[in-house]
mmCIF file of C-alpha atoms and ligand atoms in Angstrom:
data_model
loop_
_atom_site.group_PDB
_atom_site.id
_atom_site.type_symbol
_atom_site.label_atom_id
_atom_site.label_comp_id
_atom_site.label_asym_id
_atom_site.label_seq_id
_atom_site.Cartn_x
_atom_site.Cartn_y
_atom_site.Cartn_z
ATOM 1 C CA MET A 1 -91.612 -84.275 -7.773
ATOM 2 C CA VAL A 2 -89.874 -82.207 -5.490
ATOM 3 C CA PHE A 3 -87.018 -83.963 -5.608
ATOM 4 C CA ASN A 4 -87.366 -83.641 -9.327
ATOM 5 C CA SER A 5 -87.679 -80.016 -9.113
ATOM 6 C CA THR A 6 -84.372 -79.976 -6.246
ATOM 7 C CA ASN A 7 -82.366 -82.459 -9.065
ATOM 8 C CA LYS A 8 -83.163 -79.711 -11.583
ATOM 9 C CA ALA A 9 -81.819 -77.111 -9.523
ATOM 10 C CA THR A 10 -78.753 -78.766 -8.742
ATOM 11 C CA GLN A 11 -78.305 -79.615 -11.960
ATOM 12 C CA SER A 12 -78.804 -75.835 -13.519
ATOM 13 C CA PHE A 13 -76.527 -75.244 -9.976
ATOM 14 C CA MET A 14 -73.763 -77.510 -11.588
ATOM 15 C CA GLN A 15 -73.596 -76.487 -14.962
ATOM 16 C CA ARG A 16 -73.686 -72.159 -14.099
ATOM 17 C CA LEU A 17 -70.483 -73.341 -11.510
ATOM 18 C CA CYS A 18 -68.964 -75.890 -14.707
ATOM 19 C CA SER A 19 -69.172 -73.241 -16.737
ATOM 20 C CA LEU A 20 -67.458 -70.315 -14.465
ATOM 21 C CA LEU A 21 -64.648 -72.913 -13.429
ATOM 22 C CA ILE A 22 -64.499 -73.066 -17.166
ATOM 23 C CA ILE A 23 -63.911 -69.445 -17.398
ATOM 24 C CA ALA A 24 -62.033 -69.245 -14.558
ATOM 25 C CA VAL A 25 -59.481 -71.925 -15.850
ATOM 26 C CA PHE A 26 -59.368 -70.164 -19.446
ATOM 27 C CA ILE A 27 -58.794 -66.735 -17.701
ATOM 28 C CA SER A 28 -56.058 -67.581 -15.886
ATOM 29 C CA GLY A 29 -54.603 -70.029 -18.629
ATOM 30 C CA CYS A 30 -54.260 -66.922 -20.327
ATOM 31 C CA THR A 31 -52.742 -65.119 -18.184
ATOM 32 C CA GLY A 32 -50.404 -67.540 -17.028
ATOM 33 C CA THR A 33 -50.060 -68.146 -20.787
ATOM 34 C CA ARG A 34 -49.049 -64.352 -21.172
ATOM 35 C CA GLN A 35 -47.624 -64.547 -17.344
ATOM 36 C CA ILE A 36 -48.623 -61.044 -16.916
ATOM 37 C CA ARG A 37 -46.998 -59.768 -13.400
ATOM 38 C CA SER A 38 -47.839 -56.302 -13.112
ATOM 39 C CA THR A 39 -46.263 -54.274 -10.907
ATOM 40 C CA THR A 40 -47.573 -51.578 -8.517
ATOM 41 C CA VAL A 41 -43.650 -49.522 -9.326
ATOM 42 C CA SER A 42 -44.579 -47.037 -11.611
ATOM 43 C CA LEU A 43 -42.125 -45.287 -13.519
ATOM 44 C CA LYS A 44 -43.666 -41.792 -13.128
ATOM 45 C CA GLY A 45 -44.435 -42.262 -9.317
ATOM 46 C CA THR A 46 -40.930 -43.001 -9.304
ATOM 47 C CA TYR A 47 -39.755 -39.609 -10.903
ATOM 48 C CA LYS A 48 -42.538 -37.241 -10.173
ATOM 49 C CA ASN A 49 -40.394 -35.126 -8.199
ATOM 50 C CA ASP A 50 -37.318 -35.135 -11.332
ATOM 51 C CA PHE A 51 -39.279 -35.139 -14.447
ATOM 52 C CA LEU A 52 -42.154 -36.278 -16.742
ATOM 53 C CA ILE A 53 -41.812 -39.641 -17.994
ATOM 54 C CA GLY A 54 -43.590 -40.748 -21.393
ATOM 55 C CA THR A 55 -44.162 -43.176 -23.690
ATOM 56 C CA ALA A 56 -45.199 -42.876 -27.737
ATOM 57 C CA ILE A 57 -48.607 -44.335 -28.564
ATOM 58 C CA SER A 58 -49.897 -45.940 -31.870
ATOM 59 C CA ARG A 59 -52.883 -45.383 -33.563
ATOM 60 C CA GLN A 60 -53.747 -49.500 -32.159
ATOM 61 C CA GLN A 61 -53.115 -48.149 -28.597
ATOM 62 C CA VAL A 62 -55.426 -44.963 -28.905
ATOM 63 C CA ALA A 63 -57.966 -47.351 -30.009
ATOM 64 C CA GLY A 64 -57.841 -49.271 -27.113
ATOM 65 C CA LYS A 65 -56.521 -52.113 -29.545
ATOM 66 C CA ASP A 66 -53.388 -53.205 -27.101
ATOM 67 C CA PRO A 67 -54.487 -55.324 -24.341
ATOM 68 C CA VAL A 68 -50.782 -55.672 -23.293
ATOM 69 C CA ALA A 69 -50.716 -51.458 -23.397
ATOM 70 C CA VAL A 70 -54.374 -50.509 -21.950
ATOM 71 C CA LYS A 71 -53.388 -50.700 -18.060
ATOM 72 C CA LEU A 72 -49.521 -49.973 -18.781
ATOM 73 C CA ILE A 73 -49.722 -46.426 -20.314
ATOM 74 C CA PRO A 74 -51.795 -44.815 -17.864
ATOM 75 C CA ARG A 75 -50.177 -46.653 -15.071
ATOM 76 C CA GLN A 76 -46.035 -46.020 -15.846
ATOM 77 C CA PHE A 77 -46.391 -42.945 -18.050
ATOM 78 C CA ASN A 78 -47.475 -38.941 -17.628
ATOM 79 C CA THR A 79 -47.030 -37.589 -20.524
ATOM 80 C CA VAL A 80 -47.484 -38.935 -24.063
ATOM 81 C CA THR A 81 -46.503 -38.502 -27.959
ATOM 82 C CA PRO A 82 -48.181 -39.997 -30.655
ATOM 83 C CA GLU A 83 -45.796 -42.087 -32.358
ATOM 84 C CA ASN A 84 -47.291 -40.819 -35.746
ATOM 85 C CA ILE A 85 -51.041 -39.748 -35.783
ATOM 86 C CA MET A 86 -50.117 -36.085 -36.156
ATOM 87 C CA LYS A 87 -47.488 -36.046 -38.482
ATOM 88 C CA ALA A 88 -48.676 -34.312 -41.463
ATOM 89 C CA GLU A 89 -48.330 -37.320 -44.135
ATOM 90 C CA GLU A 90 -51.211 -38.550 -41.285
ATOM 91 C CA LEU A 91 -53.266 -35.265 -41.434
ATOM 92 C CA THR A 92 -53.622 -34.080 -44.456
ATOM 93 C CA SER A 93 -53.313 -35.941 -48.000
ATOM 94 C CA SER A 94 -55.016 -32.548 -50.578
ATOM 95 C CA TRP A 95 -54.449 -29.287 -49.951
ATOM 96 C CA GLY A 96 -56.688 -27.382 -47.132
ATOM 97 C CA LYS A 97 -58.014 -30.893 -46.458
ATOM 98 C CA TYR A 98 -57.285 -31.796 -42.904
ATOM 99 C CA ASP A 99 -58.652 -35.167 -41.429
ATOM 100 C CA PHE A 100 -57.996 -34.334 -37.482
ATOM 101 C CA SER A 101 -59.913 -37.901 -36.702
ATOM 102 C CA TRP A 102 -57.564 -39.690 -34.823
ATOM 103 C CA ALA A 103 -55.256 -36.389 -33.456
ATOM 104 C CA ASP A 104 -58.325 -35.587 -31.761
ATOM 105 C CA LYS A 105 -58.868 -39.211 -30.716
ATOM 106 C CA PHE A 106 -55.728 -38.955 -29.593
ATOM 107 C CA ILE A 107 -55.795 -36.094 -27.442
ATOM 108 C CA ASP A 108 -59.275 -37.385 -25.669
ATOM 109 C CA TYR A 109 -57.182 -40.238 -25.088
ATOM 110 C CA ALA A 110 -54.685 -38.147 -23.009
ATOM 111 C CA ARG A 111 -57.060 -35.994 -21.634
ATOM 112 C CA VAL A 112 -59.285 -39.195 -20.032
ATOM 113 C CA ASN A 113 -56.092 -41.048 -18.943
ATOM 114 C CA HIS A 114 -54.755 -37.699 -17.123
ATOM 115 C CA LEU A 115 -52.036 -37.553 -19.149
ATOM 116 C CA GLN A 116 -50.059 -34.726 -20.401
ATOM 117 C CA VAL A 117 -49.216 -34.115 -24.528
ATOM 118 C CA ASN A 118 -46.099 -33.572 -26.402
ATOM 119 C CA GLY A 119 -47.206 -33.116 -30.222
ATOM 120 C CA HIS A 120 -45.107 -34.904 -33.049
ATOM 121 C CA THR A 121 -44.380 -32.924 -35.117
ATOM 122 C CA LEU A 122 -45.360 -29.973 -37.489
ATOM 123 C CA ILE A 123 -42.144 -29.757 -39.830
ATOM 124 C CA TRP A 124 -40.908 -32.882 -40.925
ATOM 125 C CA HIS A 125 -39.270 -34.013 -44.300
ATOM 126 C CA SER A 126 -40.082 -37.119 -43.868
ATOM 127 C CA GLN A 127 -44.033 -38.734 -43.841
ATOM 128 C CA MET A 128 -44.835 -35.106 -45.824
ATOM 129 C CA PRO A 129 -47.961 -35.572 -47.678
ATOM 130 C CA ALA A 130 -47.234 -35.937 -51.275
ATOM 131 C CA TYR A 131 -48.841 -33.094 -52.944
ATOM 132 C CA ALA A 132 -46.524 -30.710 -50.455
ATOM 133 C CA ARG A 133 -43.582 -32.602 -51.571
ATOM 134 C CA HIS A 134 -44.738 -31.976 -55.031
ATOM 135 C CA ILE A 135 -44.762 -27.948 -54.680
ATOM 136 C CA GLN A 136 -42.771 -26.478 -57.126
ATOM 137 C CA ASP A 137 -43.764 -22.767 -56.375
ATOM 138 C CA VAL A 138 -42.068 -20.930 -53.395
ATOM 139 C CA ASP A 139 -44.526 -18.966 -52.733
ATOM 140 C CA SER A 140 -47.413 -21.894 -52.461
ATOM 141 C CA PHE A 141 -44.809 -23.993 -50.596
ATOM 142 C CA ARG A 142 -44.286 -21.298 -48.018
ATOM 143 C CA ALA A 143 -48.630 -20.547 -47.971
ATOM 144 C CA PHE A 144 -48.415 -24.950 -47.056
ATOM 145 C CA PHE A 145 -45.852 -24.543 -44.533
ATOM 146 C CA THR A 146 -47.634 -21.692 -42.646
ATOM 147 C CA ALA A 147 -50.699 -22.965 -43.250
ATOM 148 C CA HIS A 148 -50.121 -26.360 -41.615
ATOM 149 C CA ILE A 149 -48.292 -24.914 -38.353
ATOM 150 C CA ARG A 150 -51.210 -22.367 -38.141
ATOM 151 C CA LYS A 151 -53.937 -25.012 -38.479
ATOM 152 C CA VAL A 152 -52.498 -27.867 -36.422
ATOM 153 C CA ALA A 153 -51.073 -25.974 -33.933
ATOM 154 C CA GLY A 154 -53.593 -23.905 -33.710
ATOM 155 C CA ARG A 155 -55.860 -26.090 -33.402
ATOM 156 C CA TYR A 156 -54.612 -27.709 -30.207
ATOM 157 C CA ASN A 157 -54.034 -24.827 -28.189
ATOM 158 C CA GLY A 158 -54.321 -25.247 -24.578
ATOM 159 C CA ARG A 159 -54.445 -28.940 -24.999
ATOM 160 C CA VAL A 160 -50.963 -29.631 -25.830
ATOM 161 C CA ARG A 161 -48.130 -29.242 -23.589
ATOM 162 C CA SER A 162 -45.635 -28.870 -26.032
ATOM 163 C CA TRP A 163 -44.528 -29.720 -29.165
ATOM 164 C CA ASP A 164 -41.475 -30.856 -31.835
ATOM 165 C CA VAL A 165 -41.854 -27.715 -33.804
ATOM 166 C CA VAL A 166 -39.097 -28.834 -36.488
ATOM 167 C CA ASN A 167 -37.857 -32.545 -36.285
ATOM 168 C CA GLU A 168 -34.412 -33.758 -37.499
ATOM 169 C CA ALA A 169 -32.939 -30.233 -39.839
ATOM 170 C CA LEU A 170 -29.723 -31.497 -39.438
ATOM 171 C CA ASN A 171 -26.745 -33.396 -40.949
ATOM 172 C CA GLU A 172 -24.467 -35.991 -38.910
ATOM 173 C CA ASP A 173 -21.890 -32.900 -39.290
ATOM 174 C CA GLY A 174 -23.881 -30.025 -38.045
ATOM 175 C CA THR A 175 -25.086 -28.662 -41.309
ATOM 176 C CA LEU A 176 -28.957 -27.629 -42.618
ATOM 177 C CA ARG A 177 -30.188 -30.537 -43.700
ATOM 178 C CA ARG A 178 -31.449 -30.157 -47.602
ATOM 179 C CA THR A 179 -35.186 -30.683 -47.038
ATOM 180 C CA PRO A 180 -37.375 -29.207 -49.324
ATOM 181 C CA PHE A 181 -38.296 -26.682 -46.280
ATOM 182 C CA LEU A 182 -34.248 -25.231 -46.621
ATOM 183 C CA ASN A 183 -34.360 -25.517 -50.272
ATOM 184 C CA LYS A 184 -37.465 -23.397 -50.773
ATOM 185 C CA LEU A 185 -37.831 -21.296 -47.492
ATOM 186 C CA GLY A 186 -34.069 -21.000 -46.939
ATOM 187 C CA GLY A 187 -31.936 -21.059 -43.681
ATOM 188 C CA ASN A 188 -34.359 -18.918 -41.422
ATOM 189 C CA TYR A 189 -37.213 -21.390 -42.082
ATOM 190 C CA ILE A 190 -36.423 -22.611 -38.697
ATOM 191 C CA ALA A 191 -37.134 -19.359 -36.826
ATOM 192 C CA ASP A 192 -40.627 -18.536 -38.894
ATOM 193 C CA ALA A 193 -41.566 -22.346 -38.008
ATOM 194 C CA PHE A 194 -41.307 -21.138 -34.170
ATOM 195 C CA LYS A 195 -42.287 -17.838 -34.410
ATOM 196 C CA LEU A 196 -45.554 -19.442 -36.368
ATOM 197 C CA ALA A 197 -46.156 -21.744 -33.586
ATOM 198 C CA ASN A 198 -45.534 -19.110 -30.837
ATOM 199 C CA GLU A 199 -48.268 -17.008 -32.989
ATOM 200 C CA VAL A 200 -51.089 -19.464 -32.646
ATOM 201 C CA ALA A 201 -49.847 -21.609 -29.401
ATOM 202 C CA PRO A 202 -47.971 -19.093 -27.146
ATOM 203 C CA ASN A 203 -48.716 -21.395 -24.114
ATOM 204 C CA THR A 204 -46.914 -24.186 -25.489
ATOM 205 C CA ASP A 205 -43.413 -25.303 -25.074
ATOM 206 C CA LEU A 206 -41.463 -24.797 -28.408
ATOM 207 C CA TYR A 207 -38.972 -27.608 -29.201
ATOM 208 C CA TYR A 208 -36.698 -28.160 -31.950
ATOM 209 C CA ASN A 209 -36.235 -32.497 -32.170
ATOM 210 C CA ASP A 210 -33.364 -34.808 -33.524
ATOM 211 C CA TYR A 211 -31.376 -37.743 -32.960
ATOM 212 C CA ASN A 212 -27.092 -37.948 -32.332
ATOM 213 C CA ASN A 213 -27.486 -34.234 -31.476
ATOM 214 C CA GLU A 214 -25.367 -35.925 -28.326
ATOM 215 C CA ARG A 215 -22.532 -35.780 -30.512
ATOM 216 C CA PRO A 216 -19.834 -32.750 -30.649
ATOM 217 C CA GLU A 217 -20.341 -31.868 -34.295
ATOM 218 C CA LYS A 218 -23.998 -32.497 -34.292
ATOM 219 C CA ARG A 219 -24.711 -30.940 -31.209
ATOM 220 C CA ALA A 220 -22.824 -27.765 -32.625
ATOM 221 C CA GLY A 221 -24.814 -27.125 -35.506
ATOM 222 C CA CYS A 222 -28.223 -28.001 -33.154
ATOM 223 C CA ILE A 223 -26.762 -25.078 -30.907
ATOM 224 C CA ALA A 224 -26.456 -22.716 -33.595
ATOM 225 C CA VAL A 225 -29.445 -23.294 -35.315
ATOM 226 C CA ILE A 226 -31.312 -22.616 -31.312
ATOM 227 C CA LYS A 227 -28.978 -19.450 -30.807
ATOM 228 C CA LYS A 228 -30.688 -18.719 -34.065
ATOM 229 C CA ILE A 229 -33.900 -18.644 -33.226
ATOM 230 C CA GLN A 230 -33.204 -16.788 -29.985
ATOM 231 C CA GLN A 231 -31.074 -13.958 -31.962
ATOM 232 C CA ALA A 232 -34.129 -13.452 -33.952
ATOM 233 C CA GLY A 233 -36.384 -12.868 -30.964
ATOM 234 C CA VAL A 234 -38.195 -15.453 -31.299
ATOM 235 C CA ARG A 235 -39.420 -18.230 -28.221
ATOM 236 C CA ILE A 236 -37.806 -21.526 -28.141
ATOM 237 C CA ASP A 237 -38.324 -23.216 -24.939
ATOM 238 C CA GLY A 238 -36.410 -26.490 -25.286
ATOM 239 C CA VAL A 239 -34.279 -28.989 -27.377
ATOM 240 C CA GLY A 240 -34.978 -32.934 -27.710
ATOM 241 C CA ILE A 241 -32.277 -35.082 -27.853
ATOM 242 C CA GLN A 242 -34.141 -38.351 -29.114
ATOM 243 C CA GLY A 243 -31.862 -40.747 -27.687
ATOM 244 C CA HIS A 244 -31.873 -43.776 -30.037
ATOM 245 C CA TRP A 245 -29.061 -45.556 -28.380
ATOM 246 C CA HIS A 246 -27.444 -48.912 -28.520
ATOM 247 C CA VAL A 247 -26.831 -51.434 -26.076
ATOM 248 C CA GLY A 248 -23.241 -51.253 -24.802
ATOM 249 C CA LYS A 249 -21.786 -48.509 -26.890
ATOM 250 C CA VAL A 250 -24.170 -45.286 -25.265
ATOM 251 C CA PRO A 251 -22.120 -41.984 -25.131
ATOM 252 C CA PHE A 252 -23.266 -41.408 -21.984
ATOM 253 C CA SER A 253 -20.363 -38.899 -21.522
ATOM 254 C CA ASP A 254 -21.593 -36.629 -25.061
ATOM 255 C CA ILE A 255 -24.993 -36.680 -23.745
ATOM 256 C CA GLU A 256 -24.051 -35.329 -19.880
ATOM 257 C CA GLU A 257 -22.180 -32.560 -21.976
ATOM 258 C CA SER A 258 -25.016 -31.942 -24.008
ATOM 259 C CA ILE A 259 -27.214 -31.639 -21.150
ATOM 260 C CA LEU A 260 -24.687 -28.837 -19.977
ATOM 261 C CA GLN A 261 -23.901 -27.550 -23.071
ATOM 262 C CA TYR A 262 -27.825 -26.852 -23.949
ATOM 263 C CA ALA A 263 -29.023 -25.846 -20.984
ATOM 264 C CA ALA A 264 -26.139 -23.328 -20.814
ATOM 265 C CA LEU A 265 -28.574 -21.612 -23.639
ATOM 266 C CA GLY A 266 -31.365 -21.116 -20.875
ATOM 267 C CA ILE A 267 -33.488 -23.700 -22.619
ATOM 268 C CA LYS A 268 -34.786 -26.693 -21.102
ATOM 269 C CA VAL A 269 -33.508 -30.699 -22.818
ATOM 270 C CA ALA A 270 -35.858 -33.636 -22.943
ATOM 271 C CA ILE A 271 -34.998 -36.851 -24.069
ATOM 272 C CA THR A 272 -37.666 -37.374 -26.694
ATOM 273 C CA GLU A 273 -37.503 -40.954 -27.966
ATOM 274 C CA LEU A 274 -35.574 -43.089 -25.763
ATOM 275 C CA ASP A 275 -34.815 -47.106 -26.815
ATOM 276 C CA ILE A 276 -31.295 -48.800 -26.941
ATOM 277 C CA GLU A 277 -31.038 -51.276 -29.732
ATOM 278 C CA VAL A 278 -29.663 -54.713 -29.226
ATOM 279 C CA LEU A 279 -29.778 -56.120 -32.515
ATOM 280 C CA PRO A 280 -26.922 -56.542 -35.284
ATOM 281 C CA ARG A 281 -26.551 -52.686 -37.120
ATOM 282 C CA ASN A 282 -24.351 -51.240 -39.037
ATOM 283 C CA PHE A 283 -25.001 -47.513 -38.289
ATOM 284 C CA THR A 284 -26.337 -45.730 -35.411
ATOM 285 C CA GLY A 285 -29.042 -42.708 -34.998
ATOM 286 C CA ALA A 286 -32.716 -43.102 -36.620
ATOM 287 C CA GLU A 287 -32.248 -41.762 -40.235
ATOM 288 C CA VAL A 288 -35.710 -43.602 -41.293
ATOM 289 C CA SER A 289 -34.659 -43.542 -45.470
ATOM 290 C CA GLN A 290 -31.883 -45.903 -43.540
ATOM 291 C CA ARG A 291 -32.341 -49.995 -44.924
ATOM 292 C CA MET A 292 -30.272 -52.950 -44.263
ATOM 293 C CA LYS A 293 -30.273 -56.205 -45.862
ATOM 294 C CA MET A 294 -31.392 -59.206 -43.887
ATOM 295 C CA ASP A 295 -28.443 -61.985 -43.818
ATOM 296 C CA ALA A 296 -27.982 -65.255 -41.169
ATOM 297 C CA ASN A 297 -27.324 -63.282 -38.325
ATOM 298 C CA SER A 298 -29.606 -60.160 -38.521
ATOM 299 C CA ASN A 299 -32.241 -61.397 -36.460
ATOM 300 C CA PRO A 300 -30.333 -63.659 -33.556
ATOM 301 C CA TYR A 301 -32.884 -63.487 -30.404
ATOM 302 C CA VAL A 302 -36.062 -64.395 -31.911
ATOM 303 C CA ASN A 303 -37.063 -66.251 -29.084
ATOM 304 C CA SER A 304 -35.366 -64.641 -26.252
ATOM 305 C CA LEU A 305 -32.883 -62.374 -25.298
ATOM 306 C CA PRO A 306 -29.447 -63.837 -23.827
ATOM 307 C CA ASP A 307 -28.877 -63.072 -20.040
ATOM 308 C CA THR A 308 -25.886 -60.941 -20.917
ATOM 309 C CA VAL A 309 -27.625 -58.988 -23.264
ATOM 310 C CA GLN A 310 -30.652 -58.531 -20.629
ATOM 311 C CA ARG A 311 -28.127 -57.262 -18.370
ATOM 312 C CA GLN A 312 -26.526 -54.719 -20.872
ATOM 313 C CA ILE A 313 -29.849 -52.740 -21.878
ATOM 314 C CA ALA A 314 -30.521 -52.538 -17.909
ATOM 315 C CA ASP A 315 -27.005 -51.715 -17.068
ATOM 316 C CA ASP A 316 -26.803 -48.447 -19.822
ATOM 317 C CA TYR A 317 -31.011 -47.810 -18.583
ATOM 318 C CA GLY A 318 -29.629 -47.767 -14.861
ATOM 319 C CA LYS A 319 -26.959 -45.620 -15.983
ATOM 320 C CA LEU A 320 -28.912 -43.236 -18.299
ATOM 321 C CA PHE A 321 -31.449 -42.257 -15.260
ATOM 322 C CA LYS A 322 -28.237 -41.491 -13.102
ATOM 323 C CA ILE A 323 -27.284 -38.958 -15.213
ATOM 324 C CA PHE A 324 -30.681 -37.820 -15.625
ATOM 325 C CA LEU A 325 -31.355 -37.526 -12.092
ATOM 326 C CA LYS A 326 -28.257 -35.348 -11.682
ATOM 327 C CA HIS A 327 -29.783 -33.193 -14.265
ATOM 328 C CA LYS A 328 -33.303 -33.256 -13.205
ATOM 329 C CA ASP A 329 -33.002 -29.242 -12.555
ATOM 330 C CA LYS A 330 -32.564 -29.312 -16.715
ATOM 331 C CA ILE A 331 -34.688 -31.889 -17.527
ATOM 332 C CA SER A 332 -38.063 -31.532 -18.570
ATOM 333 C CA ARG A 333 -39.168 -35.061 -19.632
ATOM 334 C CA VAL A 334 -38.052 -38.413 -20.800
ATOM 335 C CA THR A 335 -39.837 -39.931 -23.489
ATOM 336 C CA PHE A 336 -39.591 -44.042 -24.290
ATOM 337 C CA TRP A 337 -40.531 -44.007 -28.608
ATOM 338 C CA GLY A 338 -42.869 -47.230 -27.507
ATOM 339 C CA VAL A 339 -44.661 -49.197 -24.607
ATOM 340 C CA HIS A 340 -43.578 -52.382 -24.933
ATOM 341 C CA ASP A 341 -40.852 -53.922 -27.329
ATOM 342 C CA GLY A 342 -43.506 -56.096 -29.242
ATOM 343 C CA GLN A 343 -44.470 -51.847 -30.099
ATOM 344 C CA SER A 344 -41.128 -50.930 -31.235
ATOM 345 C CA TRP A 345 -40.301 -49.518 -34.503
ATOM 346 C CA LEU A 346 -36.873 -51.362 -34.396
ATOM 347 C CA ASN A 347 -38.658 -54.735 -35.401
ATOM 348 C CA ASP A 348 -38.948 -53.237 -38.474
ATOM 349 C CA TRP A 349 -36.410 -50.303 -39.131
ATOM 350 C CA PRO A 350 -33.842 -50.956 -40.676
ATOM 351 C CA ILE A 351 -34.862 -54.096 -41.835
ATOM 352 C CA PRO A 352 -38.581 -55.531 -41.443
ATOM 353 C CA GLY A 353 -39.910 -58.190 -39.327
ATOM 354 C CA ARG A 354 -36.678 -58.379 -36.861
ATOM 355 C CA THR A 355 -37.489 -59.740 -32.905
ATOM 356 C CA ASN A 356 -35.898 -56.581 -31.042
ATOM 357 C CA TYR A 357 -35.942 -55.871 -27.035
ATOM 358 C CA PRO A 358 -35.211 -51.969 -26.822
ATOM 359 C CA LEU A 359 -38.014 -51.276 -23.860
ATOM 360 C CA LEU A 360 -38.489 -51.639 -20.686
ATOM 361 C CA PHE A 361 -41.607 -53.683 -20.794
ATOM 362 C CA ASP A 362 -41.602 -57.126 -22.916
ATOM 363 C CA ARG A 363 -44.203 -58.271 -25.422
ATOM 364 C CA ASN A 364 -46.821 -59.333 -22.409
ATOM 365 C CA GLY A 365 -46.354 -55.956 -20.940
ATOM 366 C CA ASN A 366 -43.673 -57.576 -18.457
ATOM 367 C CA PRO A 367 -41.275 -55.322 -16.577
ATOM 368 C CA LYS A 368 -38.042 -56.524 -17.605
ATOM 369 C CA PRO A 369 -34.866 -55.948 -15.251
ATOM 370 C CA ALA A 370 -34.111 -52.573 -17.149
ATOM 371 C CA PHE A 371 -37.306 -51.349 -15.964
ATOM 372 C CA TYR A 372 -36.667 -52.465 -12.193
ATOM 373 C CA SER A 373 -32.626 -50.775 -13.011
ATOM 374 C CA VAL A 374 -34.248 -47.719 -13.986
ATOM 375 C CA ILE A 375 -36.463 -47.575 -10.634
ATOM 376 C CA ALA A 376 -33.048 -48.873 -8.708
ATOM 377 C CA ALA A 377 -31.257 -45.628 -10.166
ATOM 378 C CA LYS A 378 -33.594 -43.235 -7.985
ATOM 379 C CA ASN A 379 -33.080 -45.034 -4.992
ATOM 380 C CA LYS A 380 -29.399 -45.202 -4.837
HETATM 381 O O1 G3I B 1 -50.408 -46.452 -41.896
HETATM 382 C C1 G3I B 1 -49.827 -46.984 -42.604
HETATM 383 C C2 G3I B 1 -51.151 -48.221 -42.850
HETATM 384 O O2 G3I B 1 -51.784 -47.425 -43.824
HETATM 385 C C3 G3I B 1 -50.092 -49.032 -43.963
HETATM 386 O O3 G3I B 1 -50.613 -50.230 -44.435
HETATM 387 C C4 G3I B 1 -48.632 -49.873 -43.275
HETATM 388 C C5 G3I B 1 -47.736 -50.370 -44.287
HETATM 389 O O4 G3I B 1 -47.158 -49.665 -45.395
HETATM 390 O O5 G3I B 1 -47.831 -48.036 -42.974
HETATM 391 C C6 G3I B 1 -48.480 -47.400 -42.272
HETATM 392 O O6 G3I B 1 -47.490 -46.272 -41.988
HETATM 393 C C7 G3I B 1 -46.158 -46.904 -41.344
HETATM 394 C C8 G3I B 1 -46.287 -45.704 -40.088
HETATM 395 O O7 G3I B 1 -45.434 -46.086 -39.408
HETATM 396 C C9 G3I B 1 -47.662 -46.431 -39.139
HETATM 397 O O8 G3I B 1 -47.619 -47.106 -38.365
HETATM 398 C C10 G3I B 1 -45.160 -46.465 -42.140
HETATM 399 O O9 G3I B 1 -45.695 -47.467 -43.514
HETATM 400 C C11 G3I B 1 -43.988 -46.234 -41.486
HETATM 401 O O10 G3I B 1 -43.017 -45.774 -42.074
HETATM 402 C C12 G3I B 1 -44.437 -45.288 -40.601
HETATM 403 O O11 G3I B 1 -43.092 -45.690 -39.520
HETATM 404 C C13 G3I B 1 -43.061 -44.126 -38.051
HETATM 405 C C14 G3I B 1 -41.402 -43.758 -38.626
HETATM 406 O O12 G3I B 1 -41.270 -42.539 -37.778
HETATM 407 C C15 G3I B 1 -41.832 -43.220 -40.003
HETATM 408 O O13 G3I B 1 -42.053 -41.953 -39.947
HETATM 409 C C16 G3I B 1 -42.716 -45.142 -36.954
HETATM 410 O O14 G3I B 1 -44.047 -46.207 -36.807
HETATM 411 C C17 G3I B 1 -42.128 -44.623 -35.604
HETATM 412 O O15 G3I B 1 -41.779 -44.908 -34.750
HETATM 413 C C18 G3I B 1 -41.007 -43.891 -36.350
HETATM 414 O O16 G3I B 1 -40.911 -42.442 -35.825
HETATM 415 C C19 G3I B 1 -39.707 -41.744 -35.538
HETATM 416 C C20 G3I B 1 -40.218 -39.515 -35.782
HETATM 417 O O17 G3I B 1 -41.054 -39.699 -35.827
HETATM 418 C C21 G3I B 1 -38.952 -39.537 -35.369
HETATM 419 N N1 G3I B 1 -37.697 -39.697 -34.823
HETATM 420 C C22 G3I B 1 -37.249 -40.907 -35.900
HETATM 421 C C23 G3I B 1 -38.014 -42.289 -35.277
HETATM 422 C C24 G3I B 1 -38.028 -43.223 -35.855
HETATM 423 O O18 G3I B 1 -38.041 -43.643 -36.880
#
């Protein structure tokens, strides 16, 4: 009996041991499959004395449903931008009716993870709520414009370090884009937006944000916008250079010249949406309305990125961070437009369903050579 009971005890011990072994093998197998190789080196730690290092985060990541990003975000970054959660289209679907539930979750996520917040974006012609796009009466449109800024920027006053107050208001030639805001409110709408934001968020840094505004022509238009805001006696604290660039074609000299020229206006420069396109595309920038047709050459790296391209993007990122370091006194923040390659908007724009590799971490959250190149830029 004793033997039997010992037998039973041994049997149950062995069963427990086997299940533990099976679990261990499964976990190691998963880890092995996903080959997550965490690194103790961090972007935010490496650049802690230079500028903030951030990332755009998605609703899925705020909800903790991106297993690759869960650890990466708090470990690598010290500021976050909502990729879509705080856009007007996501906050309001009818007049005066707002749903801040996800924006509040985003703010809480940042607080819990000790992350600063850049709000994105108060005024943008894209992703406007349909009801606002269809307002014909000028007074009603101005009422929407005023109420939206006051409601959103006012709600998060004190919990958001900076706002992209107005996003992408310029054409490539530096003229003002014919958006519903310009058409209905006139050329002062940008200064008006900053004035309203300042009224309800007096301690939040207020930025104008755009892509390709490192290019001379668009930069001139951007400088004119900034000067007009300043000449109106309205507060503007910084300009965002989005940084959606192409591998092997990063305009390093334009970028450096732009940092100098914007800083000369007495404002900060932020690199707000950094990524480097590696797939074929016959235009640059980030005009979300643009599309391209898929052809036999559109999606060349479905299984992996060739070493030659991996090396080029690493080289590009390293050179970029050397420029940022050289002008760290002018730069407030460098934010990547996504945590890892699997999240990037460039997998689906301007052609849906491609496999892109624009960021520093791969789809499994492993640091790429570009990550180590960014770290090395600091130590050179
Ligand atoms: O939320 C809906 C979902 O309910 C629906 O099922 C799904 C399929 O239709 O669409 C989802 O909305 C998408 C949204 O991202 C959230 O995933 C929109 O279709 C899609 O157009 C939108 O794309 C965003 C794009 O801005 C357009 O607004 C990208 O994720 C985002 O990375 C990109 O970010 C912009 C910046 O805000 C401004 N600067 C350029 C940058 C790149 O375009």
